[in-house]
Short mmCIF file of C-alpha atoms and ligand atoms in Angstrom, two decimals:
data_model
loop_
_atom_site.label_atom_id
_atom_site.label_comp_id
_atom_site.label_asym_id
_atom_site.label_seq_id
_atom_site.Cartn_x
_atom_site.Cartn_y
_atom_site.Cartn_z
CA UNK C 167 -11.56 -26.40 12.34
CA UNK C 168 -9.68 -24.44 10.07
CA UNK C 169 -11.13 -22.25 7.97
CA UNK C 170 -10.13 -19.74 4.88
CA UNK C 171 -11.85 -16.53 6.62
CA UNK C 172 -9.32 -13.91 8.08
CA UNK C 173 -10.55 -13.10 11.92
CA UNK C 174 -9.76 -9.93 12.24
CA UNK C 175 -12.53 -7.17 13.25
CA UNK C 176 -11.43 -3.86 12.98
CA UNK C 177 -13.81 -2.11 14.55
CA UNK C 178 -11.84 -2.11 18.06
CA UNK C 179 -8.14 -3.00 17.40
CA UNK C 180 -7.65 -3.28 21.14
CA UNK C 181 -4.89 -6.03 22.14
CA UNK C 182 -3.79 -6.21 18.28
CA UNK C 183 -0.64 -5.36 16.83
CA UNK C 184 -0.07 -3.89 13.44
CA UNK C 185 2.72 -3.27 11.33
CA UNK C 186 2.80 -0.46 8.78
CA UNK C 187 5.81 0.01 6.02
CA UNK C 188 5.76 3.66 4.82
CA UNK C 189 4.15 5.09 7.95
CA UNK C 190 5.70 8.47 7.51
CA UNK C 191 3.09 10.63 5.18
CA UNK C 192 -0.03 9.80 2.97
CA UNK C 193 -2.11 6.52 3.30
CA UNK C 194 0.22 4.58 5.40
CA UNK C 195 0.18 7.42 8.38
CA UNK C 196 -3.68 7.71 8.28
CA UNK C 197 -4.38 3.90 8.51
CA UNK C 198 -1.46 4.21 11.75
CA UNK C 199 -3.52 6.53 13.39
CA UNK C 200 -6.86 4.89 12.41
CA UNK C 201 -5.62 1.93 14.00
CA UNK C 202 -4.20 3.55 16.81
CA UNK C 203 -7.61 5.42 17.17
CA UNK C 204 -9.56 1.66 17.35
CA UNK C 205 -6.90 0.65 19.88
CA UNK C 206 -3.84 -1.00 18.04
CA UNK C 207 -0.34 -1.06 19.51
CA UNK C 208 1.87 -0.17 16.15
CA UNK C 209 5.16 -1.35 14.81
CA UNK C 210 5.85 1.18 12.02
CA UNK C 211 8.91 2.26 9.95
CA UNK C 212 9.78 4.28 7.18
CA UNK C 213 13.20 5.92 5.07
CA UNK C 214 11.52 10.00 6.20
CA UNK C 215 12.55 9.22 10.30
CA UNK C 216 10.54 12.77 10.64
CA UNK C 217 7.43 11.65 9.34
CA UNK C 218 8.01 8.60 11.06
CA UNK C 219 8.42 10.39 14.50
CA UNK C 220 5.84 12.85 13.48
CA UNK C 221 3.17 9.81 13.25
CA UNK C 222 4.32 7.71 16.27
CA UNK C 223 3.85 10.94 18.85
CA UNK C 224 0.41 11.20 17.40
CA UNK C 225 -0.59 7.21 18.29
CA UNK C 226 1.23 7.22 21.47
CA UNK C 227 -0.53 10.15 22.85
CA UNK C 228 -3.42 8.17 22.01
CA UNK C 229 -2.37 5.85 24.66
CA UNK C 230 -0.74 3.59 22.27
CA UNK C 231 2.52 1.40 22.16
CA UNK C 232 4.35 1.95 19.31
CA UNK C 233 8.06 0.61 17.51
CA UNK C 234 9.31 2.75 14.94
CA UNK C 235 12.20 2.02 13.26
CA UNK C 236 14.09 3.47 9.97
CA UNK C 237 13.64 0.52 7.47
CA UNK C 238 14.14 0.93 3.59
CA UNK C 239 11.93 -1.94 3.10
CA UNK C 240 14.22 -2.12 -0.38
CA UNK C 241 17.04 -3.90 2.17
CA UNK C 242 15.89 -7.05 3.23
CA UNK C 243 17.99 -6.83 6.09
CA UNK C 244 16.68 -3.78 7.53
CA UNK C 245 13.58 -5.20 7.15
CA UNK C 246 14.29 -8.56 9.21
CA UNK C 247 15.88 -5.99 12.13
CA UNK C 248 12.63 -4.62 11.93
CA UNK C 249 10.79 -7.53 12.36
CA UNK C 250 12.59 -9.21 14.86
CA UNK C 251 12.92 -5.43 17.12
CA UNK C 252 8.54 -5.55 16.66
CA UNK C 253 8.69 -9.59 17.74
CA UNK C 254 11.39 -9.26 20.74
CA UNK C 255 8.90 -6.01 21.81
CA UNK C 256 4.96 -7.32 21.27
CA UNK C 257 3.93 -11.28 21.60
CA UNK C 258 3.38 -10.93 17.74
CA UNK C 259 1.67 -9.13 15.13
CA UNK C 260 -2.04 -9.20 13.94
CA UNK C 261 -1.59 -7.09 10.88
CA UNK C 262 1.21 -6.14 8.34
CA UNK C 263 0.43 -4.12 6.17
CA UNK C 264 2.79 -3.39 3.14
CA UNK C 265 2.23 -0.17 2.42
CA UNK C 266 5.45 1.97 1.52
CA UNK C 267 5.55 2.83 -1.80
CA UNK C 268 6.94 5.20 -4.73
CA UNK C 269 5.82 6.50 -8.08
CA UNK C 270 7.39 6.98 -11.41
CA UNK C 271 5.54 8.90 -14.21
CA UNK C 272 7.11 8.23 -17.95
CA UNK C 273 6.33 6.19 -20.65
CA UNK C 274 8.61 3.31 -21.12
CA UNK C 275 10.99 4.45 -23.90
CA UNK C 276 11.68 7.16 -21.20
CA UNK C 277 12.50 5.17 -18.14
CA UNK C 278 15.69 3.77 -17.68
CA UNK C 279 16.84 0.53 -16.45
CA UNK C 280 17.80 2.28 -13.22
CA UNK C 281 14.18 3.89 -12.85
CA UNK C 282 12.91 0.54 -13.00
CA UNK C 283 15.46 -1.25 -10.73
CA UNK C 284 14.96 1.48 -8.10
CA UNK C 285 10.99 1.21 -8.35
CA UNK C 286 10.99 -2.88 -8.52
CA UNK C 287 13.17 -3.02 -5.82
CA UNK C 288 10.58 -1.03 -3.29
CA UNK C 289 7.38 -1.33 -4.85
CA UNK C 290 7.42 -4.86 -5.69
CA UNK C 291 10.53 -6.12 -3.45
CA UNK C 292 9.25 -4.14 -0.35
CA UNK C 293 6.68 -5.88 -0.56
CA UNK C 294 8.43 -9.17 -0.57
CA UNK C 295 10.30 -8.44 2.25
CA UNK C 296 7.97 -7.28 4.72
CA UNK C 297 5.90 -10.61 3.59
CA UNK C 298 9.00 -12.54 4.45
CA UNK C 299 10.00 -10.70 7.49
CA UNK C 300 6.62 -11.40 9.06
CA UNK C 301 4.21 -13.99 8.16
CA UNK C 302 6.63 -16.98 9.01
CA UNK C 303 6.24 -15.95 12.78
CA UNK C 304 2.25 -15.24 12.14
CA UNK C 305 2.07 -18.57 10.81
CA UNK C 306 4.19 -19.98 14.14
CA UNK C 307 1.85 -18.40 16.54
CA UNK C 308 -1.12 -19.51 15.15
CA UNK C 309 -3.52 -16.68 15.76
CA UNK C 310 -4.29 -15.86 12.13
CA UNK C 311 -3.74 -12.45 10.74
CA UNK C 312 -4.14 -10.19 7.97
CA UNK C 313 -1.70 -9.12 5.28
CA UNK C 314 -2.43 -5.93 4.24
CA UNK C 315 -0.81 -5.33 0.04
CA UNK C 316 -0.91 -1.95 -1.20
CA UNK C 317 -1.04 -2.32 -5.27
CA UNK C 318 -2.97 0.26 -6.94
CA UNK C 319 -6.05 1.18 -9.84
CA UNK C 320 -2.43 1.28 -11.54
CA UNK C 321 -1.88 -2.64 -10.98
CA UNK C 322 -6.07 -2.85 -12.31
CA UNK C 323 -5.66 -1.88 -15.18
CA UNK C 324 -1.77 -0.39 -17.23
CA UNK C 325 -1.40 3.29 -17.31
CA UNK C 326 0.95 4.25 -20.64
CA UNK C 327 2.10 7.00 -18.56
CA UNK C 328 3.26 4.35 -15.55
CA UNK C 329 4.50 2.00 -17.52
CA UNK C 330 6.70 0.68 -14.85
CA UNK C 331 4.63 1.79 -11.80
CA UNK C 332 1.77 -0.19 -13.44
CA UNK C 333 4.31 -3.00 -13.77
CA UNK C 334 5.26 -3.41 -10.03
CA UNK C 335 1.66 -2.86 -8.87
CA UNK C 336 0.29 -5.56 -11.25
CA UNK C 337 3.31 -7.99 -9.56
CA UNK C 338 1.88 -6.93 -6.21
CA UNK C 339 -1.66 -7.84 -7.20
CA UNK C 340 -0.46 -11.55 -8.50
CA UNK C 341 1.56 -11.69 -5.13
CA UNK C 342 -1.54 -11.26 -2.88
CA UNK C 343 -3.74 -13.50 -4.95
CA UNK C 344 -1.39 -16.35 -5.11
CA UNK C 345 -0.36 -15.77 -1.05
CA UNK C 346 -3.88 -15.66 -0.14
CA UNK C 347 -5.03 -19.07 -1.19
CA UNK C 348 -1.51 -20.21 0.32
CA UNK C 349 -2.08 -18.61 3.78
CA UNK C 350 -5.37 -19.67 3.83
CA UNK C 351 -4.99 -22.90 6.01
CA UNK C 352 -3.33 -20.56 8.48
CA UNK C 353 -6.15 -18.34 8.90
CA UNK C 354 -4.37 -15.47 7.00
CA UNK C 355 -6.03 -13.38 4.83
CA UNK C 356 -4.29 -11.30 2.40
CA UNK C 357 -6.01 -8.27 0.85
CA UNK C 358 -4.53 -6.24 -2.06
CA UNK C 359 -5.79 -2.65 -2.15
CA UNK C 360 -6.35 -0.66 -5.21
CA UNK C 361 -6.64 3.08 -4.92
CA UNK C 362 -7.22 5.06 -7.16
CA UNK C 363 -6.13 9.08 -7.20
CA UNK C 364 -5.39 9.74 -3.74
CA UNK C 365 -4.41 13.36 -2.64
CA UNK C 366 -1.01 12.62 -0.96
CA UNK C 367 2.45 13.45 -1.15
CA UNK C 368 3.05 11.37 -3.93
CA UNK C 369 2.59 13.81 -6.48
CA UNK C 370 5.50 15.71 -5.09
CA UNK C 371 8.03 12.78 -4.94
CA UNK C 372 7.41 10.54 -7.85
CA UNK C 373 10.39 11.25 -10.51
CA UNK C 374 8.76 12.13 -13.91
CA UNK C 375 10.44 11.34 -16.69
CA UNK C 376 10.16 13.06 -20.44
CA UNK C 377 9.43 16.72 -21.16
CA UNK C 378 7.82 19.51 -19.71
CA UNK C 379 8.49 18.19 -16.20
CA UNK C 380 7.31 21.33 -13.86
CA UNK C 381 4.07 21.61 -16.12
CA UNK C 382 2.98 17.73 -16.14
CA UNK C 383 3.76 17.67 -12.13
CA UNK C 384 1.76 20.89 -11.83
CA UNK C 385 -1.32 19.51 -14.09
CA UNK C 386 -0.47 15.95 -12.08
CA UNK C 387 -1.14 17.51 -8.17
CA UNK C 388 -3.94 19.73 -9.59
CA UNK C 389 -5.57 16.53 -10.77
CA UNK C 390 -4.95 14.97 -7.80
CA UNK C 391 -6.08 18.14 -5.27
CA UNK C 392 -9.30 18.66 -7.44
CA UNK C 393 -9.89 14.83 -7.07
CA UNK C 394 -10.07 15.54 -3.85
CA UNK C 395 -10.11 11.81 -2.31
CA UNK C 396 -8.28 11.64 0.96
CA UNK C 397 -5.79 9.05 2.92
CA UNK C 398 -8.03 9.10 5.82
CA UNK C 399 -10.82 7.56 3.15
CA UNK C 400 -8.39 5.44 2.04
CA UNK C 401 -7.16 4.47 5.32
CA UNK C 402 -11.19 3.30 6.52
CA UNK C 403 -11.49 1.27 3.40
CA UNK C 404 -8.83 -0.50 4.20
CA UNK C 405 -9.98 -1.38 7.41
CA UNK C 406 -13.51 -2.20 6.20
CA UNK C 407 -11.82 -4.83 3.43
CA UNK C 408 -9.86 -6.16 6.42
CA UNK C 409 -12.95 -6.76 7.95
CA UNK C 410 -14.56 -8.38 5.03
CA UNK C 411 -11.38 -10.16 3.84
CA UNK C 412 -11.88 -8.94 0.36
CA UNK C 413 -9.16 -10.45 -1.81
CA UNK C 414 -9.18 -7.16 -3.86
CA UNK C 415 -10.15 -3.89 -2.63
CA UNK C 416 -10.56 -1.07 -5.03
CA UNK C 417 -10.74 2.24 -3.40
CA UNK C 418 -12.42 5.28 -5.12
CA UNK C 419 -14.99 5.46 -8.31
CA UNK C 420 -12.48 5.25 -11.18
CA UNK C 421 -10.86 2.40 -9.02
CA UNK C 422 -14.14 0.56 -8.62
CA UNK C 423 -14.49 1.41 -12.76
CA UNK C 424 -11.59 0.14 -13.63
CA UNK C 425 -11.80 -3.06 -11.76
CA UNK C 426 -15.04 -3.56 -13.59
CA UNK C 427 -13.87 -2.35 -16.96
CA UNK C 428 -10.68 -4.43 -17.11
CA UNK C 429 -12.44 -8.01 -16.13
CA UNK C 430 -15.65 -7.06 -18.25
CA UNK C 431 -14.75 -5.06 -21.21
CA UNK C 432 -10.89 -4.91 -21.64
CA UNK C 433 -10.72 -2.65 -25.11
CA UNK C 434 -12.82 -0.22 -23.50
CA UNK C 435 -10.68 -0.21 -20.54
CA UNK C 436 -7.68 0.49 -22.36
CA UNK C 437 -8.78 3.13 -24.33
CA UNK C 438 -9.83 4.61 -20.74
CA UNK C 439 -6.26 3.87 -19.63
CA UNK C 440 -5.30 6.22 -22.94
CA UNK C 441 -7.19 9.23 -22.18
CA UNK C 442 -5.79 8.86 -18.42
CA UNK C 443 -2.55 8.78 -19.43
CA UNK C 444 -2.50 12.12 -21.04
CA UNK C 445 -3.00 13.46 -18.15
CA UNK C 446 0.25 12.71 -17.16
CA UNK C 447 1.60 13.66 -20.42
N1 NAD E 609 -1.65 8.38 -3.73
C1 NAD E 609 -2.18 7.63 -4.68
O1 NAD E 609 -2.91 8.13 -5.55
C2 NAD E 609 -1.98 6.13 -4.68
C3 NAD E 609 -2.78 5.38 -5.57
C4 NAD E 609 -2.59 4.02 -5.61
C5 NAD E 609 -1.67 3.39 -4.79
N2 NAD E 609 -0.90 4.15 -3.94
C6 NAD E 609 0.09 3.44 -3.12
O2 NAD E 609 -0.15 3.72 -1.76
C7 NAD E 609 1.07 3.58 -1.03
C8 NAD E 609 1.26 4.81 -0.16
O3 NAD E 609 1.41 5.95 -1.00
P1 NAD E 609 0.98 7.42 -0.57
O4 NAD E 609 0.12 7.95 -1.65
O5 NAD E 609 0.51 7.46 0.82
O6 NAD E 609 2.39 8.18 -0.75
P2 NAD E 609 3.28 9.01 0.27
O7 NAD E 609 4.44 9.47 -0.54
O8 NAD E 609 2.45 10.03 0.96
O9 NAD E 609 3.75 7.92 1.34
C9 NAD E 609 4.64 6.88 1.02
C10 NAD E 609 5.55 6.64 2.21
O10 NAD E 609 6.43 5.55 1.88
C11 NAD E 609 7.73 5.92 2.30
N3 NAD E 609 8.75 5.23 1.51
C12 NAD E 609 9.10 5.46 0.23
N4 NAD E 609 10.12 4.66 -0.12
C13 NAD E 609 10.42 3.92 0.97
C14 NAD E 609 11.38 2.91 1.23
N5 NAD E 609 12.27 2.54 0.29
N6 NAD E 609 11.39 2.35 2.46
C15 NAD E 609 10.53 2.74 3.41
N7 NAD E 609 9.61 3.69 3.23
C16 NAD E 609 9.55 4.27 2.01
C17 NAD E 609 7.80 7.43 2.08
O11 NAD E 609 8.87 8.01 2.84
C18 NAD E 609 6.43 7.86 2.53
O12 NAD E 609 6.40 8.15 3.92
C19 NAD E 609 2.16 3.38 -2.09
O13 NAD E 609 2.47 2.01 -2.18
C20 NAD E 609 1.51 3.88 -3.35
O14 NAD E 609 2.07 3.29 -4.51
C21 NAD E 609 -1.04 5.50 -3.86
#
């Protein structure tokens, strides 16, 4: 019978395949070796081909098979090379996890129309794509699976200061809600995971927009070091709300806050959203 539970147990990966967008740095290379360390064969890509590389050695000295491929998952074509290079190589995939991802600090009246095209068309279209790419042969083999979303405490609850950040990772959120009670009859489960400040490279790469640009970025990674919360945390919860097939998965305290603030006090939690924003400010 069919049911609406996900089967995956990620406690030993062993004879799974799982694909990882962004696999390079940060949260996305942790979970690859996490998985690689329970025993998953990989198929992972990214735009930085050294990360990339850097990341696949580690896994296949593991004893792991691994496809790596450089895939803006922006281009939907590069991302359907991808897919069908991981589907001519493995029998199929267990796991896809849509995890490559950038940021963009400003307030709105300071981000352009570019900003936003560039960050909707990786954030939120990246995600699309790698959905696209994959589940339609998940669905064919009828094994089940698990799509992994990465969204953000960002797409929880609107940051002033990520105006369009917050935009794309609240899209992401409403993409994995409405595709998990689609993919349900198929044995899919689709879990969108909200992190909240995560020590990674992002701080260095997001484009802030505004004034003061070198102080904010250098009050930003402080934030973010003293935080203290790393990917490999990040990378175990995701794995646990695999296992659980949590529809939502906030990761971190202020995450978990958030989540709870937003649904059962929204005024409060946007007066919290204020005072995070200047942060960023
Ligand atoms: N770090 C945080 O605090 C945090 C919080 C919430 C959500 N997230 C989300 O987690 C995900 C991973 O972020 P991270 O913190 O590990 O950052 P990161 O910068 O360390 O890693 C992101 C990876 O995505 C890759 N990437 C960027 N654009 C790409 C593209 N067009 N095509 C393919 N690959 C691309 C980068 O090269 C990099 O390897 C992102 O979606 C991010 O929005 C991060």
């Amino acid at each position: 019978m069919l049911t609406s539970r996900s089967r995956i147990s990620t406690s030993n990966l062993n004879d799974h395949v799982v694909v990882i967008t962004g696999a390079g740095s940060g949260i996305g290379r942790e979970l690859a070796l996490l998985c690689a360390a329970r025993g998953a064969d990989l198929a992972l890509c990214d735009i930085n081909e050294t990360g990339l590389a850097e990341t696949a050695d580690v896994a296949r000295s593991a004893g792991r098979d691994v496809v790596t491929a450089r895939v803006d998952v922006s281009d939907a074509a590069q991302m359907t090379a991808f897919a069908d290079a991981t589907l001519g190589h493995f029998e199929g995939v267990d796991v896809i996890v849509n995890n490559a991802g950038v940021g963009l600090i400003g307030g709105f009246l300071d981000t352009t129309v570019e900003d936003w095209e560039w960050l909707v068309s990786i954030n939120l279209m990246g995600v699309v794509h790698g959905c696209s790419a994959f589940i339609p042969a998940m669905i064919e083999r009828g094994h089940g699976g698990h799509v992994v979303n990465l969204a953000s405490a960002a797409g929880l609850l609107a940051n002033p200061q990520l105006s369009a950040y917050s935009a794309t990772k609240f899209a992401v959120l409403g993409l994995s809600e409405a595709l998990r009670t689609e993919l349900a009859p198929e044995r899919i489960g689709v879990t969108a995971i909200c992190p909240g400040v995560i020590n990674t490279a992002i701080t260095q790469t997001s484009p802030i927009r505004g004034e003061n640009i070198d102080g904010r970025r250098e009050n930003l990674a402080a934030t973010y070091k003293k935080r203290g919360y790393t990917p490999e945390r990040v990378a175990r919860n995701i794995l646990r709300a695999v296992d659980r097939d949590r529809a939502v998965a906030p990761i971190a305290a202020e995450a978990h806050l958030m989540y709870v603030l937003s649904r059962a006090t929204p005024p409060l939690a946007r007066w919290i959203s204020g005072k995070l924003a200047a942060v960023a400010k």
